[in-house]
Amino acid sequence: MAFPDSFSTERLRAERLVPEHLPALRHIHSDPVLMATLGGVRDEAGTGAYLERNLRHWGEYGFGIWVLREPTDGRVAGLGVLRHLALEGADEIEVGYGLYPEFWGRGLATEIAAECIRLGRERLGVSSVVGLTLASNLRSQRVLAKVGLRYDRDVIHEGVPQALFRSA
């Protein structure tokens, strides 16, 4: 069953990442607060490489990154993630999210993560989904717990110590 190019939750609209999202990605990747827990601010070259890598993922697997918008005014709220992740030699399916700070504290990360997991289970038939977060990012850990993931172990991913959460 194919993944949707777009979908909606109660308070967000998600649209498949496309090349035309480059300006939105540049803005997201330049926000120091949003990017503080996502590897840090990216320069133009880093954002371009991120876009290309994630467009290839869509082309190969038919799912990946979605740009999240407020349905009322179309304003970009952030990103939703469901993608393959190479982790310690294993191919995992990762759920993730990144929202501008003005969207924090409203349950939107939980909403989008839950929908991505639902899509992964229904469309991919996966039973296990993982999430990575910095050990210091207690907000993200709470989101992962709310959507049914539990702390598994500490890992090093792309040179950064992370807490790995996994669905039961």
Short mmCIF file of C-alpha atoms in Angstrom, two decimals:
data_model
loop_
_atom_site.label_atom_id
_atom_site.label_comp_id
_atom_site.label_asym_id
_atom_site.label_seq_id
_atom_site.Cartn_x
_atom_site.Cartn_y
_atom_site.Cartn_z
CA MET A 1 0.00 0.00 0.00
CA ALA A 2 1.50 3.35 -1.03
CA PHE A 3 2.18 6.20 1.35
CA PRO A 4 0.24 9.40 0.94
CA ASP A 5 2.03 12.44 -0.47
CA SER A 6 0.04 14.44 2.06
CA PHE A 7 -2.09 13.80 5.10
CA SER A 8 -3.70 15.76 7.89
CA THR A 9 -3.94 15.36 11.61
CA GLU A 10 -6.34 17.27 13.79
CA ARG A 11 -4.14 20.39 13.79
CA LEU A 12 -1.48 19.93 11.10
CA ARG A 13 -1.25 19.34 7.37
CA ALA A 14 1.72 17.29 6.15
CA GLU A 15 3.05 17.43 2.59
CA ARG A 16 5.71 15.28 0.97
CA LEU A 17 9.13 16.87 0.76
CA VAL A 18 9.78 18.21 -2.76
CA PRO A 19 12.56 20.37 -4.26
CA GLU A 20 10.37 23.48 -3.91
CA HIS A 21 10.65 23.14 -0.12
CA LEU A 22 14.30 24.25 -0.21
CA PRO A 23 13.53 27.80 1.06
CA ALA A 24 11.43 26.38 3.92
CA LEU A 25 14.23 23.94 4.79
CA ARG A 26 16.80 26.74 4.75
CA HIS A 27 14.65 28.68 7.20
CA ILE A 28 14.16 25.63 9.44
CA HIS A 29 17.86 24.72 9.34
CA SER A 30 18.88 28.28 10.26
CA ASP A 31 16.75 28.41 13.42
CA PRO A 32 19.19 27.86 16.31
CA VAL A 33 16.52 26.92 18.85
CA LEU A 34 14.75 24.38 16.61
CA MET A 35 18.05 22.90 15.45
CA ALA A 36 19.70 22.78 18.89
CA THR A 37 18.56 19.19 19.37
CA LEU A 38 18.72 18.17 15.69
CA GLY A 39 22.43 18.38 15.02
CA GLY A 40 22.81 22.16 15.01
CA VAL A 41 22.25 24.85 12.41
CA ARG A 42 23.02 23.79 8.84
CA ASP A 43 24.55 26.02 6.19
CA GLU A 44 23.23 26.20 2.63
CA ALA A 45 25.36 23.28 1.47
CA GLY A 46 24.26 21.16 4.42
CA THR A 47 20.62 21.95 3.76
CA GLY A 48 21.03 21.12 0.07
CA ALA A 49 22.62 17.78 0.94
CA TYR A 50 19.81 17.06 3.44
CA LEU A 51 17.19 17.82 0.79
CA GLU A 52 18.88 15.62 -1.83
CA ARG A 53 19.35 12.73 0.62
CA ASN A 54 15.71 12.85 1.70
CA LEU A 55 14.38 13.23 -1.86
CA ARG A 56 16.34 10.08 -2.76
CA HIS A 57 14.76 8.34 0.22
CA TRP A 58 11.28 9.26 -1.07
CA GLY A 59 12.22 8.04 -4.54
CA GLU A 60 13.57 4.74 -3.26
CA TYR A 61 11.05 3.94 -0.53
CA GLY A 62 7.96 6.07 -1.21
CA PHE A 63 7.97 7.76 2.22
CA GLY A 64 10.24 9.98 4.28
CA ILE A 65 10.07 13.61 5.35
CA TRP A 66 6.92 15.72 5.37
CA VAL A 67 6.79 19.49 5.72
CA LEU A 68 4.20 20.37 8.37
CA ARG A 69 1.89 23.35 7.98
CA GLU A 70 -0.86 24.96 9.96
CA PRO A 71 -4.04 24.20 8.02
CA THR A 72 -5.57 27.63 8.56
CA ASP A 73 -2.84 29.87 7.16
CA GLY A 74 -0.36 27.43 5.59
CA ARG A 75 2.47 28.60 7.80
CA VAL A 76 5.31 26.07 8.09
CA ALA A 77 5.36 24.54 11.58
CA GLY A 78 8.25 22.12 11.05
CA LEU A 79 8.97 18.61 9.80
CA GLY A 80 7.60 15.11 10.36
CA VAL A 81 9.76 12.06 9.78
CA LEU A 82 9.28 8.39 8.99
CA ARG A 83 12.32 6.98 7.24
CA HIS A 84 14.91 4.25 7.12
CA LEU A 85 17.79 4.74 9.52
CA ALA A 86 21.04 2.80 9.47
CA LEU A 87 21.88 2.29 13.13
CA GLU A 88 24.69 0.07 14.38
CA GLY A 89 24.53 -2.02 11.20
CA ALA A 90 20.76 -2.52 11.36
CA ASP A 91 18.08 -1.02 9.14
CA GLU A 92 15.52 0.63 11.40
CA ILE A 93 12.44 2.75 10.72
CA GLU A 94 12.79 6.09 12.49
CA VAL A 95 10.01 8.38 13.61
CA GLY A 96 10.89 12.00 14.22
CA TYR A 97 9.71 15.60 14.32
CA GLY A 98 11.10 19.08 14.49
CA LEU A 99 8.89 22.05 15.22
CA TYR A 100 9.52 25.76 15.51
CA PRO A 101 9.55 26.80 19.18
CA GLU A 102 6.25 28.70 18.87
CA PHE A 103 4.59 25.32 18.21
CA TRP A 104 6.06 23.61 21.28
CA GLY A 105 3.98 22.66 24.28
CA ARG A 106 0.76 22.12 22.32
CA GLY A 107 0.97 18.37 21.75
CA LEU A 108 1.75 18.76 18.03
CA ALA A 109 4.91 16.65 18.12
CA THR A 110 2.93 13.86 19.78
CA GLU A 111 0.17 14.24 17.19
CA ILE A 112 2.50 13.99 14.20
CA ALA A 113 4.64 11.21 15.69
CA ALA A 114 1.55 9.12 16.44
CA GLU A 115 0.27 9.56 12.88
CA CYS A 116 3.65 8.67 11.36
CA ILE A 117 3.79 5.51 13.49
CA ARG A 118 0.23 4.61 12.49
CA LEU A 119 1.12 5.06 8.81
CA GLY A 120 4.26 2.97 9.26
CA ARG A 121 2.35 0.13 10.84
CA GLU A 122 -0.54 0.22 8.38
CA ARG A 123 1.39 0.94 5.18
CA LEU A 124 4.71 -0.81 5.89
CA GLY A 125 3.56 -3.46 8.31
CA VAL A 126 6.44 -2.64 10.65
CA SER A 127 6.13 -3.68 14.25
CA SER A 128 9.18 -1.81 15.51
CA VAL A 129 9.83 1.90 15.14
CA VAL A 130 12.69 3.81 16.75
CA GLY A 131 13.23 7.38 17.82
CA LEU A 132 16.52 9.09 18.66
CA THR A 133 16.94 12.04 20.97
CA LEU A 134 19.66 13.68 22.99
CA ALA A 135 19.79 12.42 26.56
CA SER A 136 19.22 16.01 27.67
CA ASN A 137 16.07 16.46 25.55
CA LEU A 138 13.45 15.49 28.11
CA ARG A 139 10.63 17.04 26.06
CA SER A 140 11.34 14.76 23.13
CA GLN A 141 11.68 11.76 25.43
CA ARG A 142 8.19 12.51 26.80
CA VAL A 143 6.80 12.69 23.25
CA LEU A 144 8.35 9.34 22.36
CA ALA A 145 6.93 7.79 25.54
CA LYS A 146 3.46 9.21 24.81
CA VAL A 147 3.41 7.51 21.41
CA GLY A 148 4.39 4.16 22.87
CA LEU A 149 8.18 4.08 22.50
CA ARG A 150 10.33 3.10 25.47
CA TYR A 151 13.95 3.80 26.27
CA ASP A 152 16.09 0.99 24.82
CA ARG A 153 19.71 2.09 25.26
CA ASP A 154 22.27 4.79 24.65
CA VAL A 155 23.87 4.82 21.19
CA ILE A 156 26.32 6.91 19.22
CA HIS A 157 24.73 8.05 15.97
CA GLU A 158 26.70 10.19 13.51
CA GLY A 159 29.22 10.84 16.27
CA VAL A 160 26.65 12.13 18.75
CA PRO A 161 25.54 10.32 21.92
CA GLN A 162 21.79 9.69 21.72
CA ALA A 163 19.07 7.91 23.66
CA LEU A 164 17.41 5.25 21.53
CA PHE A 165 13.70 4.64 22.06
CA ARG A 166 11.86 1.70 20.50
CA SER A 167 8.23 0.67 20.13
CA ALA A 168 7.19 -2.49 21.90
#
